[in-house]
Amino acid sequence: MDSDLIDIHRTLVIIKPDAVQRGLVGEVVRRFEHKGLKLVGLKLFNLPSEKAKELYQPHHGKSFYNYLIEFMTSSPIVAICLEGVNAIDIVRMINGATKPTEAQPGSIRGDYSIDITRNVVHASDSVENAARELAILFDPSELNEYQRIDDGILYSPEC
Ligand code: CMP
């Protein structure tokens, strides 16, 4: 496969502390798996403060920044690396809009969140940010290369 030609992307998803506390991990992972996205890395852990600050560095200085860091380090998160054709855009569509008033029913945030910070999931918003964010949360040895048994039926032969 030539990933440049067919845009196979890897992206970071974080299942946030609110969703882990509410028992939504299985429901969130189910949506990505059933779409056809491949689980490449997955782990549950307490996000260290320095990693949270690195991850959310682009938001440093915004009014919600301190609260966001406090929340993201308050209890365990699940970090996931997903892979698939156009995975970055597809995951953002499955997650739904950040603002609770804009997240469509059927999306994860539209169905499960009502707060802009406690909004169940985070996902990378570009190829560059996905690479940056994955490097913060995953060691390369934690990312798994394998064929899913349904790859042959999920994708057209030219993929
Ligand atoms: P996330 O996808 O994790 O990326 C940055 C996070 O900042 C975002 O989801 C929200 O949880 C949070 N955020 C963005 N805008 C606001 C805001 N206006 N007020 C509070 N939190 C926000």
mmCIF file of C-alpha atoms and ligand atoms in Angstrom:
data_model
loop_
_atom_site.group_PDB
_atom_site.id
_atom_site.type_symbol
_atom_site.label_atom_id
_atom_site.label_comp_id
_atom_site.label_asym_id
_atom_site.label_seq_id
_atom_site.Cartn_x
_atom_site.Cartn_y
_atom_site.Cartn_z
ATOM 1 C CA MET A 1 0.000 0.000 0.000
ATOM 2 C CA ASP A 2 1.186 3.549 -0.760
ATOM 3 C CA SER A 3 -0.026 5.664 2.135
ATOM 4 C CA ASP A 4 0.773 8.968 0.328
ATOM 5 C CA LEU A 5 -1.516 8.117 -2.571
ATOM 6 C CA ILE A 6 -4.514 6.918 -0.592
ATOM 7 C CA ASP A 7 -4.139 9.039 2.545
ATOM 8 C CA ILE A 8 -3.861 6.408 5.232
ATOM 9 C CA HIS A 9 -3.641 8.456 8.422
ATOM 10 C CA ARG A 10 -2.911 7.736 12.035
ATOM 11 C CA THR A 11 -4.643 9.896 14.615
ATOM 12 C CA LEU A 12 -4.767 10.281 18.382
ATOM 13 C CA VAL A 13 -8.016 9.913 20.287
ATOM 14 C CA ILE A 14 -8.239 10.510 24.011
ATOM 15 C CA ILE A 15 -11.207 9.197 25.946
ATOM 16 C CA LYS A 16 -11.350 11.897 28.615
ATOM 17 C CA PRO A 17 -11.708 11.404 32.388
ATOM 18 C CA ASP A 18 -15.463 12.125 32.317
ATOM 19 C CA ALA A 19 -16.075 9.281 29.858
ATOM 20 C CA VAL A 20 -13.862 6.798 31.697
ATOM 21 C CA GLN A 21 -15.687 7.660 34.937
ATOM 22 C CA ARG A 22 -19.067 7.233 33.215
ATOM 23 C CA GLY A 23 -18.223 3.794 31.795
ATOM 24 C CA LEU A 24 -18.291 4.950 28.170
ATOM 25 C CA VAL A 25 -14.951 3.475 27.046
ATOM 26 C CA GLY A 26 -16.492 0.441 25.319
ATOM 27 C CA GLU A 27 -19.165 2.528 23.583
ATOM 28 C CA VAL A 28 -16.614 5.012 22.232
ATOM 29 C CA VAL A 29 -14.179 2.323 21.035
ATOM 30 C CA ARG A 30 -17.075 0.390 19.447
ATOM 31 C CA ARG A 31 -17.961 3.342 17.226
ATOM 32 C CA PHE A 32 -14.432 3.642 15.850
ATOM 33 C CA GLU A 33 -13.973 -0.118 15.377
ATOM 34 C CA HIS A 34 -17.332 -0.562 13.639
ATOM 35 C CA LYS A 35 -16.539 2.284 11.254
ATOM 36 C CA GLY A 36 -13.532 0.259 10.087
ATOM 37 C CA LEU A 37 -10.748 2.151 11.833
ATOM 38 C CA LYS A 38 -7.870 0.004 13.023
ATOM 39 C CA LEU A 39 -6.738 0.067 16.664
ATOM 40 C CA VAL A 40 -2.978 0.573 16.521
ATOM 41 C CA GLY A 41 -2.372 1.568 20.163
ATOM 42 C CA LEU A 42 -4.562 1.696 23.266
ATOM 43 C CA LYS A 43 -3.799 2.309 26.944
ATOM 44 C CA LEU A 44 -5.436 3.487 30.194
ATOM 45 C CA PHE A 45 -3.353 5.706 32.443
ATOM 46 C CA ASN A 46 -3.219 8.897 34.499
ATOM 47 C CA LEU A 47 -2.016 11.690 32.228
ATOM 48 C CA PRO A 48 0.984 13.393 33.868
ATOM 49 C CA SER A 49 0.643 17.177 34.161
ATOM 50 C CA GLU A 50 3.708 17.853 31.990
ATOM 51 C CA LYS A 51 2.292 15.667 29.185
ATOM 52 C CA ALA A 52 -1.099 17.423 29.429
ATOM 53 C CA LYS A 53 0.631 20.806 29.141
ATOM 54 C CA GLU A 54 2.646 19.636 26.132
ATOM 55 C CA LEU A 55 -0.453 18.214 24.454
ATOM 56 C CA TYR A 56 -2.537 21.348 24.971
ATOM 57 C CA GLN A 57 0.336 23.808 24.411
ATOM 58 C CA PRO A 58 -1.574 25.432 21.480
ATOM 59 C CA HIS A 59 -4.256 26.482 24.023
ATOM 60 C CA HIS A 60 -1.783 27.951 26.527
ATOM 61 C CA GLY A 61 -2.945 31.387 27.658
ATOM 62 C CA LYS A 62 -6.626 30.812 26.878
ATOM 63 C CA SER A 63 -9.172 31.325 29.635
ATOM 64 C CA PHE A 64 -10.005 27.615 29.899
ATOM 65 C CA TYR A 65 -6.403 26.320 29.775
ATOM 66 C CA ASN A 66 -5.780 25.826 33.512
ATOM 67 C CA TYR A 67 -9.115 24.131 34.042
ATOM 68 C CA LEU A 68 -8.535 21.906 30.996
ATOM 69 C CA ILE A 69 -5.167 20.716 32.373
ATOM 70 C CA GLU A 70 -6.671 20.164 35.828
ATOM 71 C CA PHE A 71 -9.543 18.161 34.359
ATOM 72 C CA MET A 72 -7.421 16.045 32.001
ATOM 73 C CA THR A 73 -5.127 15.013 34.868
ATOM 74 C CA SER A 74 -7.933 14.423 37.395
ATOM 75 C CA SER A 75 -8.410 10.671 36.777
ATOM 76 C CA PRO A 76 -7.464 8.084 34.134
ATOM 77 C CA ILE A 77 -7.785 8.642 30.421
ATOM 78 C CA VAL A 78 -7.641 6.162 27.543
ATOM 79 C CA ALA A 79 -5.232 7.074 24.732
ATOM 80 C CA ILE A 80 -5.889 5.450 21.376
ATOM 81 C CA CYS A 81 -4.013 5.488 18.079
ATOM 82 C CA LEU A 82 -6.375 4.796 15.164
ATOM 83 C CA GLU A 83 -5.417 4.147 11.553
ATOM 84 C CA GLY A 84 -7.418 4.219 8.342
ATOM 85 C CA VAL A 85 -8.038 6.052 5.087
ATOM 86 C CA ASN A 86 -8.712 9.716 5.979
ATOM 87 C CA ALA A 87 -8.800 8.698 9.641
ATOM 88 C CA ILE A 88 -8.244 12.244 10.940
ATOM 89 C CA ASP A 89 -11.346 13.712 9.278
ATOM 90 C CA ILE A 90 -13.443 10.597 9.873
ATOM 91 C CA VAL A 91 -12.666 10.512 13.593
ATOM 92 C CA ARG A 92 -13.494 14.218 13.962
ATOM 93 C CA MET A 93 -16.831 13.594 12.252
ATOM 94 C CA ILE A 94 -17.591 10.628 14.537
ATOM 95 C CA ASN A 95 -16.644 12.740 17.598
ATOM 96 C CA GLY A 96 -18.792 15.735 16.602
ATOM 97 C CA ALA A 97 -18.325 19.464 17.179
ATOM 98 C CA THR A 98 -16.581 20.786 20.307
ATOM 99 C CA LYS A 99 -19.428 23.142 21.251
ATOM 100 C CA PRO A 100 -22.294 21.196 22.867
ATOM 101 C CA THR A 101 -24.836 23.313 20.969
ATOM 102 C CA GLU A 102 -23.247 22.324 17.648
ATOM 103 C CA ALA A 103 -22.542 18.605 18.202
ATOM 104 C CA GLN A 104 -25.013 16.663 16.095
ATOM 105 C CA PRO A 105 -27.065 13.781 17.506
ATOM 106 C CA GLY A 106 -25.426 10.562 16.313
ATOM 107 C CA SER A 107 -21.938 11.876 17.031
ATOM 108 C CA ILE A 108 -20.187 10.867 20.261
ATOM 109 C CA ARG A 109 -20.309 14.378 21.713
ATOM 110 C CA GLY A 110 -23.834 14.952 20.385
ATOM 111 C CA ASP A 111 -25.026 11.830 22.136
ATOM 112 C CA TYR A 112 -22.983 11.880 25.349
ATOM 113 C CA SER A 113 -21.831 15.383 26.326
ATOM 114 C CA ILE A 114 -23.366 18.686 27.361
ATOM 115 C CA ASP A 115 -20.209 20.505 28.558
ATOM 116 C CA ILE A 116 -17.470 22.027 26.373
ATOM 117 C CA THR A 117 -14.566 20.790 28.517
ATOM 118 C CA ARG A 118 -16.037 17.522 29.796
ATOM 119 C CA ASN A 119 -16.759 16.494 26.242
ATOM 120 C CA VAL A 120 -15.901 12.758 26.303
ATOM 121 C CA VAL A 121 -13.253 12.694 23.570
ATOM 122 C CA HIS A 122 -10.329 14.558 22.058
ATOM 123 C CA ALA A 123 -8.947 13.917 18.561
ATOM 124 C CA SER A 124 -6.111 15.358 16.488
ATOM 125 C CA ASP A 125 -7.168 17.980 13.934
ATOM 126 C CA SER A 126 -4.422 17.676 11.288
ATOM 127 C CA VAL A 127 -1.714 15.321 10.029
ATOM 128 C CA GLU A 128 0.935 17.483 11.703
ATOM 129 C CA ASN A 129 -0.863 17.617 15.042
ATOM 130 C CA ALA A 130 -1.577 13.879 14.943
ATOM 131 C CA ALA A 131 2.143 13.149 14.611
ATOM 132 C CA ARG A 132 2.961 15.643 17.391
ATOM 133 C CA GLU A 133 0.267 14.363 19.770
ATOM 134 C CA LEU A 134 0.950 10.657 19.149
ATOM 135 C CA ALA A 135 4.641 11.229 19.919
ATOM 136 C CA ILE A 136 3.682 12.800 23.268
ATOM 137 C CA LEU A 137 1.468 9.942 24.414
ATOM 138 C CA PHE A 138 2.905 6.823 22.751
ATOM 139 C CA ASP A 139 6.331 5.251 22.566
ATOM 140 C CA PRO A 140 6.834 3.841 19.026
ATOM 141 C CA SER A 141 7.046 0.348 20.561
ATOM 142 C CA GLU A 142 3.405 0.732 21.735
ATOM 143 C CA LEU A 143 2.088 1.145 18.167
ATOM 144 C CA ASN A 144 1.226 -2.128 16.425
ATOM 145 C CA GLU A 145 1.554 -2.921 12.706
ATOM 146 C CA TYR A 146 -0.883 -5.625 11.599
ATOM 147 C CA GLN A 147 -3.542 -6.444 9.013
ATOM 148 C CA ARG A 148 -7.153 -6.489 10.185
ATOM 149 C CA ILE A 149 -8.853 -9.608 8.837
ATOM 150 C CA ASP A 150 -11.629 -7.453 7.320
ATOM 151 C CA ASP A 151 -9.283 -5.004 5.512
ATOM 152 C CA GLY A 152 -10.002 -6.893 2.274
ATOM 153 C CA ILE A 153 -13.749 -6.277 2.466
ATOM 154 C CA LEU A 154 -13.643 -2.771 4.003
ATOM 155 C CA TYR A 155 -11.603 -1.225 1.190
ATOM 156 C CA SER A 156 -11.878 -1.310 -2.609
ATOM 157 C CA PRO A 157 -9.124 -3.311 -4.359
ATOM 158 C CA GLU A 158 -7.289 -0.156 -5.549
ATOM 159 C CA CYS A 159 -6.749 0.820 -1.898
HETATM 160 P P1 CMP B 1 -10.323 19.025 22.807
HETATM 161 O O1 CMP B 1 -10.680 18.355 21.536
HETATM 162 O O2 CMP B 1 -9.745 18.193 23.894
HETATM 163 O O3 CMP B 1 -9.317 20.211 22.472
HETATM 164 C C1 CMP B 1 -9.139 21.302 23.322
HETATM 165 C C2 CMP B 1 -10.165 21.314 24.407
HETATM 166 O O4 CMP B 1 -10.335 22.550 25.051
HETATM 167 C C3 CMP B 1 -11.529 21.032 23.807
HETATM 168 O O5 CMP B 1 -11.615 19.705 23.395
HETATM 169 C C4 CMP B 1 -12.423 21.416 24.933
HETATM 170 O O6 CMP B 1 -12.533 20.384 25.896
HETATM 171 C C5 CMP B 1 -11.651 22.565 25.535
HETATM 172 N N1 CMP B 1 -12.234 23.850 25.126
HETATM 173 C C6 CMP B 1 -12.215 24.392 23.904
HETATM 174 N N2 CMP B 1 -12.839 25.589 23.920
HETATM 175 C C7 CMP B 1 -13.251 25.780 25.180
HETATM 176 C C8 CMP B 1 -13.946 26.819 25.832
HETATM 177 N N3 CMP B 1 -14.361 27.904 25.163
HETATM 178 N N4 CMP B 1 -14.224 26.697 27.142
HETATM 179 C C9 CMP B 1 -13.814 25.605 27.806
HETATM 180 N N5 CMP B 1 -13.122 24.556 27.259
HETATM 181 C C10 CMP B 1 -12.862 24.663 25.948
#
